[in-house]
Short mmCIF file of C-alpha atoms and ligand atoms in Angstrom, two decimals:
data_model
loop_
_atom_site.label_atom_id
_atom_site.label_comp_id
_atom_site.label_asym_id
_atom_site.label_seq_id
_atom_site.Cartn_x
_atom_site.Cartn_y
_atom_site.Cartn_z
CA UNK A 292 5.15 97.37 75.38
CA UNK A 293 4.53 94.97 72.50
CA UNK A 294 5.98 91.46 72.44
CA UNK A 295 8.94 92.43 70.24
CA UNK A 296 9.97 95.21 72.58
CA UNK A 297 9.70 93.10 75.70
CA UNK A 298 11.54 90.22 74.01
CA UNK A 299 14.32 92.60 73.04
CA UNK A 300 14.46 93.81 76.62
CA UNK A 301 14.34 90.47 78.41
CA UNK A 302 15.44 87.51 76.29
CA UNK A 303 19.20 86.97 76.49
CA UNK A 304 20.88 88.52 73.43
CA UNK A 305 22.86 85.34 72.65
CA UNK A 306 19.58 83.41 72.60
CA UNK A 307 17.86 85.94 70.34
CA UNK A 308 20.79 85.57 67.94
CA UNK A 309 20.43 81.77 67.64
CA UNK A 310 18.37 80.22 64.90
CA UNK A 311 16.12 77.40 66.17
CA UNK A 312 17.11 73.82 65.35
CA UNK A 313 15.06 73.06 62.27
CA UNK A 314 13.41 69.66 61.83
CA UNK A 315 11.93 69.38 58.32
CA UNK A 316 8.44 67.97 57.82
CA UNK A 317 8.85 64.36 56.74
CA UNK A 318 5.23 63.28 56.44
CA UNK A 319 4.77 60.78 53.63
CA UNK A 320 8.50 60.67 52.87
CA UNK A 321 11.06 57.88 53.19
CA UNK A 322 13.15 59.18 56.08
CA UNK A 323 16.84 58.86 55.37
CA UNK A 324 17.76 62.09 57.13
CA UNK A 325 18.01 61.53 60.88
CA UNK A 326 19.93 58.29 61.53
CA UNK A 327 16.90 56.46 62.80
CA UNK A 328 16.65 52.67 62.72
CA UNK A 329 14.14 51.99 59.89
CA UNK A 330 12.69 48.80 61.38
CA UNK A 331 9.56 48.77 63.55
CA UNK A 332 9.25 46.19 66.34
CA UNK A 333 8.17 42.71 65.26
CA UNK A 334 4.42 42.11 65.76
CA UNK A 335 4.88 39.56 68.58
CA UNK A 336 7.15 41.90 70.47
CA UNK A 337 4.61 44.70 70.11
CA UNK A 338 1.87 42.48 71.55
CA UNK A 339 4.08 41.63 74.48
CA UNK A 340 4.93 45.30 75.01
CA UNK A 341 1.27 46.30 75.12
CA UNK A 342 0.83 43.86 78.02
CA UNK A 343 3.79 45.40 79.84
CA UNK A 344 2.53 48.95 79.14
CA UNK A 345 -0.84 48.03 80.69
CA UNK A 346 0.81 47.57 84.09
CA UNK A 347 2.62 50.92 84.15
CA UNK A 348 1.37 53.45 86.67
CA UNK A 349 1.45 56.68 84.67
CA UNK A 350 -0.39 58.47 87.49
CA UNK A 351 2.77 58.05 89.59
CA UNK A 352 6.11 59.79 89.18
CA UNK A 353 8.82 57.58 87.72
CA UNK A 354 11.70 56.09 89.74
CA UNK A 355 13.89 59.20 89.98
CA UNK A 356 17.09 57.14 89.65
CA UNK A 357 15.78 54.74 87.00
CA UNK A 358 17.80 52.12 88.84
CA UNK A 359 16.41 49.06 87.04
CA UNK A 360 17.10 50.63 83.65
CA UNK A 361 20.60 51.58 84.73
CA UNK A 362 21.31 48.06 85.95
CA UNK A 363 20.20 46.60 82.61
CA UNK A 364 22.34 49.14 80.73
CA UNK A 365 25.38 48.41 82.89
CA UNK A 366 25.14 44.73 82.05
CA UNK A 367 24.75 45.50 78.35
CA UNK A 368 27.72 47.90 78.31
CA UNK A 369 29.87 45.71 80.54
CA UNK A 370 30.35 48.71 82.81
CA UNK A 371 32.33 48.01 85.98
CA UNK A 372 30.68 48.95 89.31
CA UNK A 373 33.57 51.31 90.03
CA UNK A 374 32.09 53.69 87.43
CA UNK A 375 28.94 55.76 87.66
CA UNK A 376 26.14 55.95 85.11
CA UNK A 377 23.85 58.94 84.54
CA UNK A 378 20.81 58.92 82.25
CA UNK A 379 19.41 61.71 80.14
CA UNK A 380 16.30 62.33 78.07
CA UNK A 381 18.43 61.60 75.01
CA UNK A 382 22.14 62.36 75.00
CA UNK A 383 21.19 65.89 73.94
CA UNK A 384 20.00 66.42 77.50
CA UNK A 385 23.27 65.05 78.84
CA UNK A 386 25.25 67.54 76.73
CA UNK A 387 23.05 70.25 78.22
CA UNK A 388 23.62 68.99 81.79
CA UNK A 389 27.37 68.91 81.24
CA UNK A 390 27.38 72.45 79.85
CA UNK A 391 25.12 73.76 82.62
CA UNK A 392 27.38 72.31 85.28
CA UNK A 393 30.52 73.87 83.82
CA UNK A 394 29.29 77.16 82.27
CA UNK A 395 30.50 80.50 83.55
CA UNK A 396 32.48 83.55 82.49
CA UNK A 397 35.54 82.52 80.50
CA UNK A 398 34.44 78.87 80.25
CA UNK A 399 34.68 77.25 76.85
CA UNK A 400 33.46 74.11 75.10
CA UNK A 401 35.74 72.75 72.38
CA UNK A 402 34.99 70.30 69.59
CA UNK A 403 36.48 69.42 66.22
CA UNK A 404 34.52 70.65 63.18
CA UNK A 405 32.47 69.58 61.36
CA UNK A 406 30.82 67.54 64.08
CA UNK A 407 27.51 67.25 65.93
CA UNK A 408 25.76 70.65 65.79
CA UNK A 409 24.30 70.43 69.30
CA UNK A 410 27.75 70.99 70.85
CA UNK A 411 27.81 74.51 69.46
CA UNK A 412 24.13 75.20 70.06
CA UNK A 413 24.20 74.07 73.69
CA UNK A 414 27.40 76.03 74.33
CA UNK A 415 25.54 79.09 73.04
CA UNK A 416 22.39 78.36 75.10
CA UNK A 417 24.40 78.09 78.27
CA UNK A 418 26.61 81.10 77.62
CA UNK A 419 29.81 79.11 77.10
CA UNK A 420 32.34 80.16 74.51
CA UNK A 421 32.34 77.63 71.67
CA UNK A 422 35.70 76.74 70.10
CA UNK A 423 35.55 74.74 66.85
CA UNK A 424 38.80 73.24 65.57
CA UNK A 425 38.78 72.18 61.89
CA UNK A 426 39.41 68.51 61.12
CA UNK A 427 41.92 67.62 58.40
CA UNK A 428 39.93 68.33 55.22
CA UNK A 429 41.38 65.40 53.27
CA UNK A 430 40.10 62.58 55.49
CA UNK A 431 38.31 64.30 58.42
CA UNK A 432 40.90 62.99 60.88
CA UNK A 433 41.75 65.04 63.97
CA UNK A 434 44.24 67.84 63.35
CA UNK A 435 46.14 67.03 66.51
CA UNK A 436 48.54 70.00 66.54
CA UNK A 437 45.59 72.37 66.01
CA UNK A 438 43.58 70.64 68.76
CA UNK A 439 46.50 70.83 71.21
CA UNK A 440 47.08 74.50 70.34
CA UNK A 441 43.43 75.34 70.90
CA UNK A 442 43.41 73.46 74.21
CA UNK A 443 46.47 75.38 75.37
CA UNK A 444 44.93 78.70 74.30
CA UNK A 445 41.38 78.24 75.60
CA UNK A 446 41.70 75.80 78.54
CA UNK A 447 38.30 74.29 77.64
CA UNK A 448 36.08 73.10 80.49
CA UNK A 449 34.62 70.57 78.07
CA UNK A 450 35.93 68.80 74.98
CA UNK A 451 33.53 66.71 72.88
CA UNK A 452 34.82 64.03 70.52
CA UNK A 453 32.15 62.12 68.58
CA UNK A 454 33.55 58.69 67.64
CA UNK A 455 32.38 57.74 65.01
CA UNK A 456 31.92 61.37 64.07
CA UNK A 457 28.67 62.82 62.75
CA UNK A 458 28.39 63.87 59.88
CA UNK A 459 31.70 62.51 58.55
CA UNK A 460 31.23 58.86 59.64
CA UNK A 461 34.88 58.17 60.53
CA UNK A 462 36.51 57.18 63.82
CA UNK A 463 39.34 59.22 65.27
CA UNK A 464 42.75 57.76 65.96
CA UNK A 465 43.21 56.47 69.51
CA UNK A 466 46.68 58.01 69.92
CA UNK A 467 45.32 61.43 68.98
CA UNK A 468 42.42 61.00 71.43
CA UNK A 469 44.82 60.02 74.21
CA UNK A 470 47.01 63.05 73.49
CA UNK A 471 43.92 65.30 73.70
CA UNK A 472 42.91 63.68 77.00
CA UNK A 473 46.43 64.18 78.40
CA UNK A 474 46.47 67.84 77.36
CA UNK A 475 42.94 68.72 78.52
CA UNK A 476 42.49 70.60 81.78
CA UNK A 477 38.74 69.80 81.97
CA UNK A 478 36.42 66.97 80.94
CA UNK A 479 36.76 65.06 77.68
CA UNK A 480 33.49 63.48 76.59
CA UNK A 481 33.69 60.68 74.03
CA UNK A 482 30.31 60.73 72.29
CA UNK A 483 29.68 57.15 71.14
CA UNK A 484 26.24 57.70 69.59
CA UNK A 485 27.19 55.40 66.67
CA UNK A 486 29.38 52.89 68.45
CA UNK A 487 27.00 49.98 67.67
CA UNK A 488 27.79 50.41 63.97
CA UNK A 489 31.57 50.49 64.43
CA UNK A 490 34.16 47.96 65.54
CA UNK A 491 35.49 49.38 68.77
CA UNK A 492 34.74 51.75 71.61
CA UNK A 493 36.56 53.89 74.15
CA UNK A 494 35.12 52.57 77.40
CA UNK A 495 38.63 51.39 78.32
CA UNK A 496 39.79 55.01 78.53
CA UNK A 497 37.76 55.34 81.74
CA UNK A 498 40.20 53.00 83.52
CA UNK A 499 43.00 55.46 84.04
CA UNK A 500 41.39 58.80 83.16
CA UNK A 501 38.86 60.19 85.65
CA UNK A 502 38.32 63.24 83.44
CA UNK A 503 37.08 61.10 80.54
CA UNK A 504 33.36 60.38 80.29
CA UNK A 505 31.78 58.11 77.67
CA UNK A 506 28.35 59.12 76.36
CA UNK A 507 25.99 56.80 74.48
CA UNK A 508 22.41 56.77 73.27
CA UNK A 509 19.80 54.19 72.29
CA UNK A 510 18.49 56.51 69.57
CA UNK A 511 20.48 55.28 66.59
CA UNK A 512 20.03 51.61 67.48
CA UNK A 513 16.27 51.75 67.36
CA UNK A 514 14.78 53.72 70.26
CA UNK A 515 14.99 57.33 69.06
CA UNK A 516 11.38 57.93 70.11
CA UNK A 517 12.01 56.90 73.71
CA UNK A 518 14.82 59.41 74.28
CA UNK A 519 17.45 57.67 76.34
CA UNK A 520 21.07 58.72 76.58
CA UNK A 521 23.69 57.64 79.09
CA UNK A 522 26.95 58.93 80.49
CA UNK A 523 29.49 56.61 82.09
CA UNK A 524 32.57 57.52 84.07
CA UNK A 525 34.06 58.61 87.37
CA UNK A 526 31.49 58.43 90.17
CA UNK A 527 32.55 61.69 91.84
CA UNK A 528 32.28 63.62 88.57
CA UNK A 529 28.87 62.13 87.77
CA UNK A 530 27.57 62.92 91.28
CA UNK A 531 28.24 66.59 90.58
CA UNK A 532 26.56 66.56 87.18
CA UNK A 533 23.62 64.61 88.59
CA UNK A 534 22.74 67.60 90.80
CA UNK A 535 21.66 69.50 87.70
CA UNK A 536 19.53 66.66 86.35
CA UNK A 537 15.79 67.27 86.75
CA UNK A 538 14.53 64.58 89.15
CA UNK A 539 12.15 62.69 86.82
CA UNK A 540 13.89 63.15 83.49
CA UNK A 541 13.28 59.55 82.35
CA UNK A 542 9.52 59.05 82.25
CA UNK A 543 7.62 55.93 83.37
CA UNK A 544 6.92 54.66 79.85
CA UNK A 545 10.49 55.21 78.68
CA UNK A 546 11.85 53.34 81.69
CA UNK A 547 9.49 50.43 81.09
CA UNK A 548 10.04 50.38 77.32
CA UNK A 549 13.82 50.52 77.59
CA UNK A 550 13.86 47.63 80.08
CA UNK A 551 11.55 45.70 77.79
CA UNK A 552 13.67 46.47 74.74
CA UNK A 553 16.90 45.50 76.47
CA UNK A 554 15.34 42.15 77.34
CA UNK A 555 14.91 41.73 73.56
CA UNK A 556 18.32 43.05 72.61
CA UNK A 557 18.94 40.27 70.08
CA UNK A 558 16.24 41.88 67.90
CA UNK A 559 18.16 45.15 67.85
CA UNK A 560 21.49 43.45 67.38
CA UNK A 561 20.16 41.66 64.30
CA UNK A 562 18.84 44.96 62.93
CA UNK A 563 22.20 46.61 63.55
CA UNK A 564 23.98 43.84 61.61
CA UNK A 565 21.52 44.30 58.76
CA UNK A 566 22.08 48.07 58.71
CA UNK A 567 25.86 47.58 58.68
CA UNK A 568 25.61 45.18 55.74
CA UNK A 569 23.26 47.57 53.91
CA UNK A 570 25.66 50.43 54.55
CA UNK A 571 28.44 48.60 52.69
CA UNK A 572 26.07 47.86 49.80
CA UNK A 573 25.03 51.49 49.63
CA UNK A 574 28.64 52.69 49.65
CA UNK A 575 29.50 50.28 46.85
CA UNK A 576 26.52 51.42 44.76
CA UNK A 577 27.31 55.10 45.34
CA UNK A 578 30.94 54.55 44.39
CA UNK A 579 29.66 53.39 41.00
CA UNK A 580 28.83 57.03 40.25
CA UNK A 581 31.94 58.59 38.78
CA UNK A 582 30.94 62.08 39.84
CA UNK A 583 30.27 61.37 43.51
CA UNK A 584 32.89 61.39 46.22
CA UNK A 585 31.88 58.76 48.79
CA UNK A 586 33.50 58.40 52.20
CA UNK A 587 33.58 55.12 54.08
CA UNK A 588 31.53 55.02 57.25
CA UNK A 589 31.59 53.40 60.68
CA UNK A 590 28.07 54.68 61.43
CA UNK A 591 24.54 54.16 60.05
CA UNK A 592 24.85 56.91 57.44
CA UNK A 593 26.99 57.71 54.42
CA UNK A 594 28.51 61.06 53.51
CA UNK A 595 28.85 61.94 49.84
CA UNK A 596 29.99 64.96 47.90
CA UNK A 597 27.85 65.79 44.90
CA UNK A 598 29.24 67.33 41.71
CA UNK A 599 30.01 71.00 42.34
CA UNK A 600 26.92 73.16 42.78
CA UNK A 601 24.43 70.29 42.58
CA UNK A 602 23.75 69.29 46.22
CA UNK A 603 20.60 71.41 46.62
CA UNK A 604 19.16 70.22 43.33
CA UNK A 605 19.79 66.57 44.21
CA UNK A 606 18.27 67.05 47.66
CA UNK A 607 15.18 68.67 46.13
CA UNK A 608 14.90 66.06 43.40
CA UNK A 609 14.99 63.24 45.93
CA UNK A 610 12.31 65.00 47.93
CA UNK A 611 10.17 65.16 44.81
CA UNK A 612 10.70 61.43 44.53
CA UNK A 613 9.51 60.99 48.12
CA UNK A 614 12.88 60.61 49.83
CA UNK A 615 14.24 62.86 52.54
CA UNK A 616 18.02 63.02 53.08
CA UNK A 617 20.15 65.66 54.79
CA UNK A 618 21.73 68.43 52.76
CA UNK A 619 24.88 69.65 54.50
CA UNK A 620 25.86 72.15 51.83
CA UNK A 621 26.30 75.53 53.49
CA UNK A 622 26.51 74.14 57.02
CA UNK A 623 30.32 74.16 57.15
CA UNK A 624 33.03 75.13 54.62
CA UNK A 625 34.37 71.56 54.67
CA UNK A 626 30.95 70.20 53.68
CA UNK A 627 30.48 72.11 50.43
CA UNK A 628 28.25 70.08 48.08
CA UNK A 629 27.85 67.35 50.72
CA UNK A 630 24.82 65.17 51.42
CA UNK A 631 24.29 62.71 54.25
CA UNK A 632 22.16 59.63 53.71
CA UNK A 633 20.95 57.48 56.60
CA UNK A 634 20.98 53.77 55.81
CA UNK A 635 17.39 52.55 55.57
CA UNK A 636 15.81 49.18 54.79
CA UNK A 637 16.98 47.39 51.66
CA UNK A 638 13.83 48.53 49.79
CA UNK A 639 14.27 52.16 50.91
CA UNK A 640 17.93 52.18 49.90
CA UNK A 641 17.01 50.76 46.48
CA UNK A 642 14.42 53.47 45.97
CA UNK A 643 16.94 56.10 47.00
CA UNK A 644 19.62 54.76 44.63
CA UNK A 645 17.18 54.59 41.73
CA UNK A 646 15.92 58.12 42.32
CA UNK A 647 19.50 59.33 42.57
CA UNK A 648 20.36 57.59 39.30
CA UNK A 649 17.61 59.37 37.46
CA UNK A 650 18.61 62.76 38.90
CA UNK A 651 22.28 62.30 38.01
C1 PLP B 1397 22.23 61.85 67.27
C2 PLP B 1397 23.42 62.24 68.05
C3 PLP B 1397 23.31 62.53 69.43
C4 PLP B 1397 21.99 62.75 70.13
O1 PLP B 1397 21.30 61.64 70.37
P1 PLP B 1397 20.01 61.62 71.30
O2 PLP B 1397 20.36 60.60 72.33
O3 PLP B 1397 18.93 61.18 70.40
O4 PLP B 1397 19.78 62.96 71.91
C5 PLP B 1397 24.46 62.79 70.14
N1 PLP B 1397 25.66 62.80 69.52
C6 PLP B 1397 25.80 62.56 68.22
C7 PLP B 1397 27.15 62.59 67.61
C8 PLP B 1397 24.68 62.29 67.44
O5 PLP B 1397 24.82 62.12 66.12
#
């Protein structure tokens, strides 16, 4: 049997049908495509880190509970001891753990659309039915009646709400979120990947709702390379999900680097403030283009709609000019002609805006 035949025989059909998550080659380009923090660590901090790294025993397995990291994160989040905290190798891994603990025949995962693509992909990997409910096309707010209908029809085991939402950049209305929580038979996960760039958060929903879990990540604030996501909520729920976590999912260097970084959190907070200010400047500059539709954003990226039929050309033109952004055209009917630009440094944003000017 050749490889193709044995693959067809053995690899799960739903997996064979999935296209792999594509990460474009960004070498030599200004990266405004993946919501990374554009600032490297200050030189002094790097020196200090090298000293810390020297003392790490990489020949030993890491602390399986990452307790010191968790304690530092609890303090930072202001998370009450009544609640549990679970860590993942990025929040992507947490989404996977949640799906793996709930998957089974007839189990579904529901999310508004367009939203974070990993919800659908992980539902498919784990054999869950994925239910996507369109947002209101005018302003990307939750279509509450449609959400409630879909919840009643599908009884989802998991509902994911990204607040602020990726790729639309807006926050959902608290009353709508509460109504979804009240109607949901299973878990509702509030994905706060971008909460540092917005004005509020939903940690308070944990108080009276044991089926609500709040998920965060350090990726967008500056530690994408370390891969650390966290899930906060009811201890009994998290104990169940923790059974599916691989014992050493947070490696020695990540644990040490996250603790080190959290001890220097003012550096990241200053960078976040800078990114937020730059975001407003970028929005203002983009709104100067009569032919672009520009949405406001509570995250570290901006969503724009290009003139009809021009998104691919603009994306390619920017690439020619050495700038990588994300083209969303074709990814969802509501994102026709749309482009997503991550906020970079002031110099990077300037270069982007100039290149865009010459293309338009
Ligand atoms: C980027 C992103 C994540 C994944 O973050 P990692 O912690 O890097 O895996 C999760 N949710 C949303 C909405 C995101 O945009």
